[in-house]
XYZ file of C-alpha atoms in Angstrom:
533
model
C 17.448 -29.433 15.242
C 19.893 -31.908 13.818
C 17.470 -35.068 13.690
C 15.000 -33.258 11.646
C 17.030 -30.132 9.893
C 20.101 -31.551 9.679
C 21.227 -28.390 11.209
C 23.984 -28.226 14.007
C 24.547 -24.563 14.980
C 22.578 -21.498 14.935
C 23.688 -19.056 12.511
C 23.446 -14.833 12.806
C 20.420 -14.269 15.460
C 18.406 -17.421 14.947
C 19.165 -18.472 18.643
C 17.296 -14.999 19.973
C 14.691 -15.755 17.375
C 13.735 -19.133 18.465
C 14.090 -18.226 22.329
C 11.936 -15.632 21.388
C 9.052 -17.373 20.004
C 9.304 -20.236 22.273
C 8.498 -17.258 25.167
C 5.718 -16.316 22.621
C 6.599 -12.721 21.765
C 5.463 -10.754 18.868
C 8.835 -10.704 16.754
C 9.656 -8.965 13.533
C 13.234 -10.326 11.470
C 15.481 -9.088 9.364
C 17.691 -11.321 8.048
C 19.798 -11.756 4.531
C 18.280 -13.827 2.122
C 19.769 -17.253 2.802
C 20.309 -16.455 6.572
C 17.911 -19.059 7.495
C 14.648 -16.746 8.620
C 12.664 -20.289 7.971
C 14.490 -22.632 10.933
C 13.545 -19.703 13.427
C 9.792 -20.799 13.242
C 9.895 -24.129 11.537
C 12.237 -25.389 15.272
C 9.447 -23.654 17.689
C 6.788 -24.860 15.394
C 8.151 -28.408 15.719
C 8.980 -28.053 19.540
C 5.322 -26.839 20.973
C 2.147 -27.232 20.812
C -0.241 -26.535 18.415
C -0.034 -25.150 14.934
C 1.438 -22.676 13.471
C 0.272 -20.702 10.834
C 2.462 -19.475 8.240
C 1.981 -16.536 5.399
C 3.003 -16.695 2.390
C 3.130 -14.778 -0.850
C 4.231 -17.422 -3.397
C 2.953 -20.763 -4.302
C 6.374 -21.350 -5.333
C 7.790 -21.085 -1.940
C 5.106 -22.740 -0.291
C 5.653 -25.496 -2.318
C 9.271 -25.858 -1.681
C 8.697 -25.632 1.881
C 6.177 -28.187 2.112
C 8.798 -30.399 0.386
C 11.047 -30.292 2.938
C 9.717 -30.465 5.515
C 7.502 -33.085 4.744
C 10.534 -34.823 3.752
C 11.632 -34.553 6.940
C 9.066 -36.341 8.901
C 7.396 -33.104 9.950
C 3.381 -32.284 9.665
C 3.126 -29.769 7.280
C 0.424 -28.879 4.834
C -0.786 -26.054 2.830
C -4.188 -24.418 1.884
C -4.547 -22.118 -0.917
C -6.514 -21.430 -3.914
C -4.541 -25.022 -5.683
C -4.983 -27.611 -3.280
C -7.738 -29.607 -4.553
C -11.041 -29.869 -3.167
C -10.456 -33.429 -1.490
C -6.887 -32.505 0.241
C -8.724 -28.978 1.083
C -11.494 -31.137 2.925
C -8.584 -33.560 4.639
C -6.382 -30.697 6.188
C -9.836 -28.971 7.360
C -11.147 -31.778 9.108
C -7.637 -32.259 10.666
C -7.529 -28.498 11.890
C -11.529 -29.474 12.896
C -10.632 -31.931 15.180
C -7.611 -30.187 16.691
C -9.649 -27.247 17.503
C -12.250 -29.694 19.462
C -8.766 -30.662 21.790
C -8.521 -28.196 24.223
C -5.158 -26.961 25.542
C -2.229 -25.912 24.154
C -0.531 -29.099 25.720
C -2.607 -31.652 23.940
C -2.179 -33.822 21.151
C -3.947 -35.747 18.471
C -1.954 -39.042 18.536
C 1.600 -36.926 17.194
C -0.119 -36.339 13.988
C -1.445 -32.772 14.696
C -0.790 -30.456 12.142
C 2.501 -28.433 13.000
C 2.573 -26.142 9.902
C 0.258 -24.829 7.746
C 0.936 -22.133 4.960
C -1.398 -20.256 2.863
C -1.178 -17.053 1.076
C -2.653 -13.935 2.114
C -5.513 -14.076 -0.151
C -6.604 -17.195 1.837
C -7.180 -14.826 4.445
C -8.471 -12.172 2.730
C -11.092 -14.629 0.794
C -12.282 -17.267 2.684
C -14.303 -17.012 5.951
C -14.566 -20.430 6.170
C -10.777 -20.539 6.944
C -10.592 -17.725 9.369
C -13.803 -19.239 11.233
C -11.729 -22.442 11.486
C -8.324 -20.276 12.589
C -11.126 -18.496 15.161
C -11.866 -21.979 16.998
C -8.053 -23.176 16.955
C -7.514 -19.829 18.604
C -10.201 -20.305 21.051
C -9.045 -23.892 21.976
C -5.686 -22.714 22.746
C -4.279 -24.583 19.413
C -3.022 -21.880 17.323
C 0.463 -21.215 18.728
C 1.389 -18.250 16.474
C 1.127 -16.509 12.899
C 4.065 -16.439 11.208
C 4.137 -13.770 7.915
C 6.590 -14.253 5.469
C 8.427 -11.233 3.211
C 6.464 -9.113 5.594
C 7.500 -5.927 3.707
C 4.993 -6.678 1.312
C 2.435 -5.086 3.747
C 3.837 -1.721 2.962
C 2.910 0.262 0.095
C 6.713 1.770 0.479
C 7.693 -1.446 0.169
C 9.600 -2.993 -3.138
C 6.925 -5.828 -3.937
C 3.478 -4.449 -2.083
C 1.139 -6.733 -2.467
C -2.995 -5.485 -1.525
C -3.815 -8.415 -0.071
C -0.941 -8.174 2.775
C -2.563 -5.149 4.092
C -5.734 -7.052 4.961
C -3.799 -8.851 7.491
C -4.289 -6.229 10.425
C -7.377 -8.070 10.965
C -5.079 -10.524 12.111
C -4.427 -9.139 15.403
C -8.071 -8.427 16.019
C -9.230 -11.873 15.515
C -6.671 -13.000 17.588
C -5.375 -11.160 20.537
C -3.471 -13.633 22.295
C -1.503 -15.387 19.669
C 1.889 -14.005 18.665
C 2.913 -12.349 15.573
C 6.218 -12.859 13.717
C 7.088 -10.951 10.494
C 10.152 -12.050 8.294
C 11.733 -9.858 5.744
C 15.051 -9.884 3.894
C 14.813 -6.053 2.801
C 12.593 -3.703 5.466
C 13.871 0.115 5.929
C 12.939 1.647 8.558
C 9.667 3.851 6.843
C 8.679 0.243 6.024
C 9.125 -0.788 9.674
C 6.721 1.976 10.715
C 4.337 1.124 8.187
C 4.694 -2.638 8.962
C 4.074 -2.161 12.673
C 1.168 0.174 11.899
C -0.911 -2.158 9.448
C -0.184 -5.434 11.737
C -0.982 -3.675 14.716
C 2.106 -4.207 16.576
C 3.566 -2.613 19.168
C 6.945 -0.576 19.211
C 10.134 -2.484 18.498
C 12.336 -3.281 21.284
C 16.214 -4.531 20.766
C 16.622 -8.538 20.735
C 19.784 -8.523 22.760
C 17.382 -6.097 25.408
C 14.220 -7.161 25.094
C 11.296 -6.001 27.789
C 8.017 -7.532 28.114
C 5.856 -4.797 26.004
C 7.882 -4.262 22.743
C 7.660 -6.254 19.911
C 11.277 -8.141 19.547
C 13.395 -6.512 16.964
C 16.270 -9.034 15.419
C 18.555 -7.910 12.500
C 21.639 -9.404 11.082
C 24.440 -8.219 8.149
C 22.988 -8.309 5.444
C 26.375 -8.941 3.405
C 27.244 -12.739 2.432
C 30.383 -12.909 1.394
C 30.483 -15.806 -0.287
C 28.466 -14.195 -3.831
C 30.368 -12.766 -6.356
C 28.968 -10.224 -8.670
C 29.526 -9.502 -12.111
C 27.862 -7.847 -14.815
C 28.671 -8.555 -18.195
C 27.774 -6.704 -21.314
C 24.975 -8.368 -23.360
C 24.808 -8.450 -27.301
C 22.694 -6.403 -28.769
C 21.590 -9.398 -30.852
C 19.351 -12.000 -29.339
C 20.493 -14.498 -30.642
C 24.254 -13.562 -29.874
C 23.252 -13.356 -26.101
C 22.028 -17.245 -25.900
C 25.319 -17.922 -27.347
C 27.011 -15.856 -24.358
C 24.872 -17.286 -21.487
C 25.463 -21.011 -22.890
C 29.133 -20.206 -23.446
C 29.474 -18.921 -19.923
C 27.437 -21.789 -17.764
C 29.443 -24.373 -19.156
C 33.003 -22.842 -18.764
C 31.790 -21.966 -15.193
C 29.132 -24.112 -14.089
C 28.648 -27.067 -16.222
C 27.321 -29.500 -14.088
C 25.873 -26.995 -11.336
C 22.444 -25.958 -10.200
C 21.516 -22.239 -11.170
C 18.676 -19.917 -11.870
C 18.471 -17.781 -14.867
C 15.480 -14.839 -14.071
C 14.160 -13.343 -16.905
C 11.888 -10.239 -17.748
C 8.764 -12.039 -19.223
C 7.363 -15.358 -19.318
C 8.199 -15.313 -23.213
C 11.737 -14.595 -22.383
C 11.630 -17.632 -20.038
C 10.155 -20.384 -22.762
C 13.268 -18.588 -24.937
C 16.101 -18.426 -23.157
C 15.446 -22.300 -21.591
C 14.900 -23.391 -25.218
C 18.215 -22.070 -26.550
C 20.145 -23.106 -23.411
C 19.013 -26.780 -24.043
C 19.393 -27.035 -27.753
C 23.015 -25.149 -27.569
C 24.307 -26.549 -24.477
C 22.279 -29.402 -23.898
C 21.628 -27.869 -20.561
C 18.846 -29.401 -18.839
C 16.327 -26.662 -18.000
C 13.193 -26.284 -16.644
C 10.652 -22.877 -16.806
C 8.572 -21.140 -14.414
C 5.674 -18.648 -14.520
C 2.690 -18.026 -13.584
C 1.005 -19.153 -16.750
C 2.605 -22.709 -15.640
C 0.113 -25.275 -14.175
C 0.079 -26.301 -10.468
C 1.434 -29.759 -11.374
C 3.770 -28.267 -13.901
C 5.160 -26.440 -10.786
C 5.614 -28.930 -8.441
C 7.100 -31.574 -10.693
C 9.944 -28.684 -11.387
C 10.436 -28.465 -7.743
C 10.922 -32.090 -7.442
C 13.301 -32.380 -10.975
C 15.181 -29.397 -9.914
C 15.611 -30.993 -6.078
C 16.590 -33.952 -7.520
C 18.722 -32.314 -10.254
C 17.014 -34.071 -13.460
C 16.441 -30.437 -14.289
C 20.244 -28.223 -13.505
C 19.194 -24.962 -14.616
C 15.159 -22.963 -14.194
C 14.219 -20.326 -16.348
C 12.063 -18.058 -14.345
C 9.967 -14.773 -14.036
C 10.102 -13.404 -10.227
C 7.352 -15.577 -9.439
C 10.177 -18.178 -8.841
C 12.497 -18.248 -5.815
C 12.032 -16.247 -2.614
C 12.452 -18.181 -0.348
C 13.612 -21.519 -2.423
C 15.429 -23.251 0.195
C 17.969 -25.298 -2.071
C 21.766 -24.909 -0.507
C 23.786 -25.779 -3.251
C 22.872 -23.080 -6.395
C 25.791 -22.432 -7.671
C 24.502 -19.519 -10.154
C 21.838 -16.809 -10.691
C 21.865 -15.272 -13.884
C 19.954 -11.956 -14.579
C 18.643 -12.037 -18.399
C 18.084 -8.278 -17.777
C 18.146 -5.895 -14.918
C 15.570 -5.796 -12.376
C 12.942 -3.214 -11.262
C 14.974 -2.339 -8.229
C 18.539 -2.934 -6.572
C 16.318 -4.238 -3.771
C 14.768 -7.228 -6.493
C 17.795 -8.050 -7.612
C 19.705 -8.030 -4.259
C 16.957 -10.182 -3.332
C 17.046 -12.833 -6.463
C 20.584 -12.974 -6.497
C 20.418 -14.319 -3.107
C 18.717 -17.354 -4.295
C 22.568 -18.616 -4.889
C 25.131 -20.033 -2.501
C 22.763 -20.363 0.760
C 25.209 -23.328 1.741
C 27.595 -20.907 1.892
C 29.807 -22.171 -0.577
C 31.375 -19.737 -3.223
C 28.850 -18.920 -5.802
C 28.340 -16.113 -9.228
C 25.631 -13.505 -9.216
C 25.511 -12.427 -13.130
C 23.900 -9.830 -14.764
C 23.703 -9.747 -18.311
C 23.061 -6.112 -19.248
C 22.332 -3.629 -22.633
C 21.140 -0.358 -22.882
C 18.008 -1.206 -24.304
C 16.714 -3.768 -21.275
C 16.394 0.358 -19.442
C 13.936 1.476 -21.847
C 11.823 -1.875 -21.708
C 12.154 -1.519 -17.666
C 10.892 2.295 -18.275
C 7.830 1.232 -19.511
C 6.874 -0.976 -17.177
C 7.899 0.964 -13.712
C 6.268 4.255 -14.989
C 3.214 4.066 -12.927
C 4.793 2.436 -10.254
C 5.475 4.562 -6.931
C 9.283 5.555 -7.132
C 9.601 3.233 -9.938
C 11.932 5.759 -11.591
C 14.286 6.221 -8.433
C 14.430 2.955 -7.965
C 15.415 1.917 -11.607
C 18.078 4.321 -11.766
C 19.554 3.068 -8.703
C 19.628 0.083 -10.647
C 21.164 1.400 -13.629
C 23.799 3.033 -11.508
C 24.518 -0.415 -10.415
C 24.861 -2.003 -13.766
C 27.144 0.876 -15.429
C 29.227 1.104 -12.716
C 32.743 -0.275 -13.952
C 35.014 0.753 -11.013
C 33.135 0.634 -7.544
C 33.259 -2.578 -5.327
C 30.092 -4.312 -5.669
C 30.167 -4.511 -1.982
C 30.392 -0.997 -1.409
C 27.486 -0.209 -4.068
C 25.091 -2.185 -1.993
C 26.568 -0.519 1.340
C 25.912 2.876 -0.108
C 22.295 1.875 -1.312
C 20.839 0.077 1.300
C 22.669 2.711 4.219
C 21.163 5.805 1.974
C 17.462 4.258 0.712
C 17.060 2.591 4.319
C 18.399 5.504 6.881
C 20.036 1.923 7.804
C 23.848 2.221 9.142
C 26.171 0.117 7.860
C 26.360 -2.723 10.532
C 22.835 -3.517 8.816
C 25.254 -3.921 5.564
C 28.228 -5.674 6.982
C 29.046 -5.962 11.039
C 31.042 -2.380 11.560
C 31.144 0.766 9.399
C 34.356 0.067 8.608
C 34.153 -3.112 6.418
C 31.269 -2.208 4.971
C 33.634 0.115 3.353
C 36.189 -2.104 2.610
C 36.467 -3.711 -1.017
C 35.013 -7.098 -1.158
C 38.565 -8.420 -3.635
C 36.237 -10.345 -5.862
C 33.853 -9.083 -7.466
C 34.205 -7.713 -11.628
C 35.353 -4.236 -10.225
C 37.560 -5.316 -7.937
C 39.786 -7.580 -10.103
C 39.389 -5.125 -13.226
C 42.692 -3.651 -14.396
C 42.523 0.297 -15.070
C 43.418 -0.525 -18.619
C 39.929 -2.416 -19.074
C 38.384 0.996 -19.405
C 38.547 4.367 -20.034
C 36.732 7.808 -18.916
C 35.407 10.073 -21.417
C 33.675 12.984 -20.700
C 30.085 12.533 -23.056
C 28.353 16.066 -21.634
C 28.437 17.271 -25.745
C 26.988 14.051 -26.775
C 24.626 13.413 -24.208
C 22.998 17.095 -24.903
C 22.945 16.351 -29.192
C 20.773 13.106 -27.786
C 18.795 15.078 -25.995
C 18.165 17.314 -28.886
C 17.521 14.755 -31.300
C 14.862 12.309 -29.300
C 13.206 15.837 -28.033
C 12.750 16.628 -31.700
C 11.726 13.067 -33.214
C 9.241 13.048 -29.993
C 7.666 16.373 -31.258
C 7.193 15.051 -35.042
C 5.202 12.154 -33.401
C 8.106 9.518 -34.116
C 7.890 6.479 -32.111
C 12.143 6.545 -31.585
C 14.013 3.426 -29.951
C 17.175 3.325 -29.060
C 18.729 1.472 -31.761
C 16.848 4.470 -34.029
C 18.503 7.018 -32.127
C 22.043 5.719 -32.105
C 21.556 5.083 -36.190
C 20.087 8.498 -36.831
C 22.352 10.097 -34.401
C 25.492 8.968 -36.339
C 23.826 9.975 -40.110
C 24.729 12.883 -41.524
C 22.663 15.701 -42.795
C 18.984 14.313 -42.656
C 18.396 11.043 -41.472
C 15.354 8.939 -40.695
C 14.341 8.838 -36.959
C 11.395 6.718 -37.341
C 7.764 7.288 -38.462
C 4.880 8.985 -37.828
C 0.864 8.441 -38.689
C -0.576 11.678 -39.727
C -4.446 12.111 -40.313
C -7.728 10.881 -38.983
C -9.282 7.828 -38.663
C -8.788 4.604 -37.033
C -5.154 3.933 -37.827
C -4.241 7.540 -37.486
C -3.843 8.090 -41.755
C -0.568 6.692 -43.115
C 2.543 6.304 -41.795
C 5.111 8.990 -42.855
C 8.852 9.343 -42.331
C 9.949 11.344 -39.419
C 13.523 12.954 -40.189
C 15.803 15.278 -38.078
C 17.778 17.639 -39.494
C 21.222 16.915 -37.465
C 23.148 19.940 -38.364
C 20.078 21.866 -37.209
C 18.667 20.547 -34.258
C 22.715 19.426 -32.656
C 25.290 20.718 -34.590
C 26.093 17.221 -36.529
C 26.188 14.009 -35.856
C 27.431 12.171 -32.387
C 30.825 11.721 -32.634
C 30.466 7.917 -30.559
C 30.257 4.842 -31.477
C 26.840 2.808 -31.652
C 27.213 0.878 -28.458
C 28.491 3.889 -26.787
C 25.160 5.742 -28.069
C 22.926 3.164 -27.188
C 24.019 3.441 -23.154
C 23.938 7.198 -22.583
C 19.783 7.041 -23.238
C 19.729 4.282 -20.624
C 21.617 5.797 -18.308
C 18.432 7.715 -17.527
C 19.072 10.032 -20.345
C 15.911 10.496 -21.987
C 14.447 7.056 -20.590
C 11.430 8.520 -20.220
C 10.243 9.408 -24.199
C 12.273 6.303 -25.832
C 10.087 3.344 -26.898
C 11.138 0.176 -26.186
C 12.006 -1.962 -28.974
């Protein structure tokens, strides 16, 4: 463990894990992101016989974890729809001639592949590769299937993925080989539904395990050592480059850091600003960027040519780089679950390290959109919201409340007892604001006159965004609320003004100020009939 993973102690449950596998039991984990789920099949992988087969949802991760470990001296290789044609034909006549060694005790001359990753759609695809998995498993040479953010399976999940539920073939093909599923976020309804589609039995207790159950571990899922913050974004675009740049360089100037970002647009933006303001060295990710383009990012971002990536989700889970100093939301997330998840990207040395979330009212509307056919999207964005307009709660405690009410989970799944779970964290924006950084109002008058007046410009056919609302809202008399195409025909007819007679519809105008305005809509106010901008 230290020769090759420069590791020298277990951490949480990855002892249990590792015995675990070494006595080949089906296992599922749940660990924090940045626990170190990886070491507790990467060690047994390294220490028997055989190959292990790992599943993976991201070529990004894969990537990353090739990189390692091949930079450690270790056999590991990867097979998915990228790897061109020759390296595809190298790695199958490798797994060829290890499958023609009997025994799970042989050896090919210590170069036997000890780790090879593909993504689900490998399996799903390719019958070629499962015929060649089929006569590993027959020549006792397939020593167990490892399946990475195993929640994915689930349909309940927070990222399902279709392709992840093909994998209860995996247990039919091969009887006799052990199953492990990782997962950093996996309530229990996800659990069942987990167990169900990989065919695995009931869960038994790691610290009491029996021979039939599959081998529960868990471990806090609380790391002390992040420290949240959000921090209200400009309304301006323009404005908010000059906030993020202004920020990363009084905090983290010469750091590592991720900045995630909604779109692949906002990535090519946001990394273009950040280097010609701050001459911040950045790098972008998404999944319009080429293989190569990937990998050479891994490398310059390892390395630290490249300090800071600009990234969609594609980028991250699972990135196993220690010393990330930052994560920086460009908006909010889809879920509390996402962002829990890619704020853990930072500080997985443990070291002291910002979570940031840069948030407007707006960035709700845009998310509205895009989680509206999505199952719970709606629940699960305003659990988010909740999050981000919170100005007096612990961070800490928000989490504990989610995760213990959204998971039927108790809190030792949060922190290690009940009781500090529900003790304030001391660091985080909330817990070091002063009382005189804020004050209550009670909005119930102004959130109803909203209500009124995007109920009415949605009736006149106005397509209403939120900056419309919060100018028309403080007009007087009749304002314009947007416009409207009346008439046949391909376009619709021409566009006409939509107007809202304030004093008729509400009473008069909102009393509030424009920023003020602009955050009651996306504090689920209406969320669902205003556009995005």
């Amino acid at each position: 463990m230290r020769k090759i993973f420069n590791i020298k102690d277990f951490r949480l449950c990855q002892r249990g894990v590792c015995n675990s596998n070494m006595d080949g039991r089906d296992i599922v984990v749940v660990m924090p992101t940045g626990g170190g789920k990886s070491l507790t099949y990467q060690l047994p992988a390294v220490l028997t016989p055989g190959v292990t087969l790992v599943i993976s949802p991201l070529i990004s991760l894969i990537s990353d974890q090739i990189m390692h470990l091949q930079d450690a001296g270790v056999e590991a290789v990867k097979l998915t729809g990228s790897t061109p044609k020759g390296e595809q034909d190298s790695i199958n006549a490798r797994l060829g001639s290890m499958a023609n060694t009997s025994g799970r005790g042989s050896s090919n001359g210590g170069k036997d592949i000890k780790l090879l990753y593909c993504t689900p759609e490998k399996i799903a695809k390719s019958k070629r590769f499962v015929s060649l998995l089929q006569k590993l498993s027959d020549a006792d040479r397939l020593a167990r299937i490892v399946i990475d953010e195993a929640h994915c399976v689930s349909q309940l999940g927070h990222d399902f993925r279709p392709d992840y539920q093909k994998l209860h073939v995996l247990r039919q093909l091969f009887p006799n080989v052990p199953i492990m599923a990782l997962s950093a976020t996996c309530p229990p309804l996800v659990l069942q539904d987990l167990l169900k589609v990989l065919r695995l039995k009931a869960t038994v207790p790691g610290e009491d395990a029996d021979r039939t159950g599959t081998v529960y571990f868990t471990a806090p899922l609380y790391r002390p050592n992040l420290h949240y913050q959000v921090l209200p974004k400009a309304s301006e675009g323009t404005k908010v480059y000059a906030q993020m740049v202004a920020w990363i360089l009084r905090e983290h100037a010469d750091d590592s850091g991720i900045v995630y970002c909604l779109s692949k647009k906002d990535t090519e933006k946001v990394a273009a600003e950040l280097a010609t303001r701050g001459k911040i060295r950045t790098g972008v990710y998404h999944a319009d960027r080429s293989d190569r383009e990937k990998d050479k990012l891994h490398r310059d971002w390892h390395r630290g040519d490249v300090k800071v990536v600009c990234a969609t989700i594609a980028f991250g889970l699972g990135i196993d780089k220690g010393d990330v100093r930052f994560v920086i939301h460009h908006s909010i997330s889809k879920s509390l679950d996402g962002f829990y998840q890619e704020s853990g990207r930072a500080g997985r040395d443990g070291k002291d390290s910002d979570c940031v979330l840069f948030y407007r009212a707006q960035d709700a509307s845009t998310l509205s959109s895009m989680t509206m056919g999505d199952k719970d999207g709606g629940v699960k964005l305003n659990a988010m919201l909740e999050f981000a307009q919170n100005l007096t709660e612990c961070r800490k405690i928000q989490f504990a409340n989610y995760f213990s009410h959204t998971t039927n989970l108790s809190m030792t799944s949060w922190s290690t007892s009940d009781a500090s779970a529900r003790a304030p964290c001391g660091h985080c924006d909330n817990c070091t604001r002063t009382s005189e950084a804020y004050v209550d109002k009670d909005v119930t008058l102004e959130a109803w006159q909203l209500l009124r007046i995007i109920e009415k410009a949605q009736k006149t056919g106005g397509n209403v965004t939120l900056a419309k609302v919060a100018e028309l809202a403080r007009s007087s008399g009749k304002a314009i609320g947007g416009t409207a195409r009346k008439g046949k025909g391909k376009h619709g007819g021409a566009k006409e003004q939509v107007t809202v007679d304030l004093d008729a519809v509400c009473g008069g105008k909102v009393n509030l100020k424009k920023e003020e305005i602009e955050i009651l809509p996306g504090d689920r106010i209406g969320m669902a009939v205003v556009s995005s901008e």
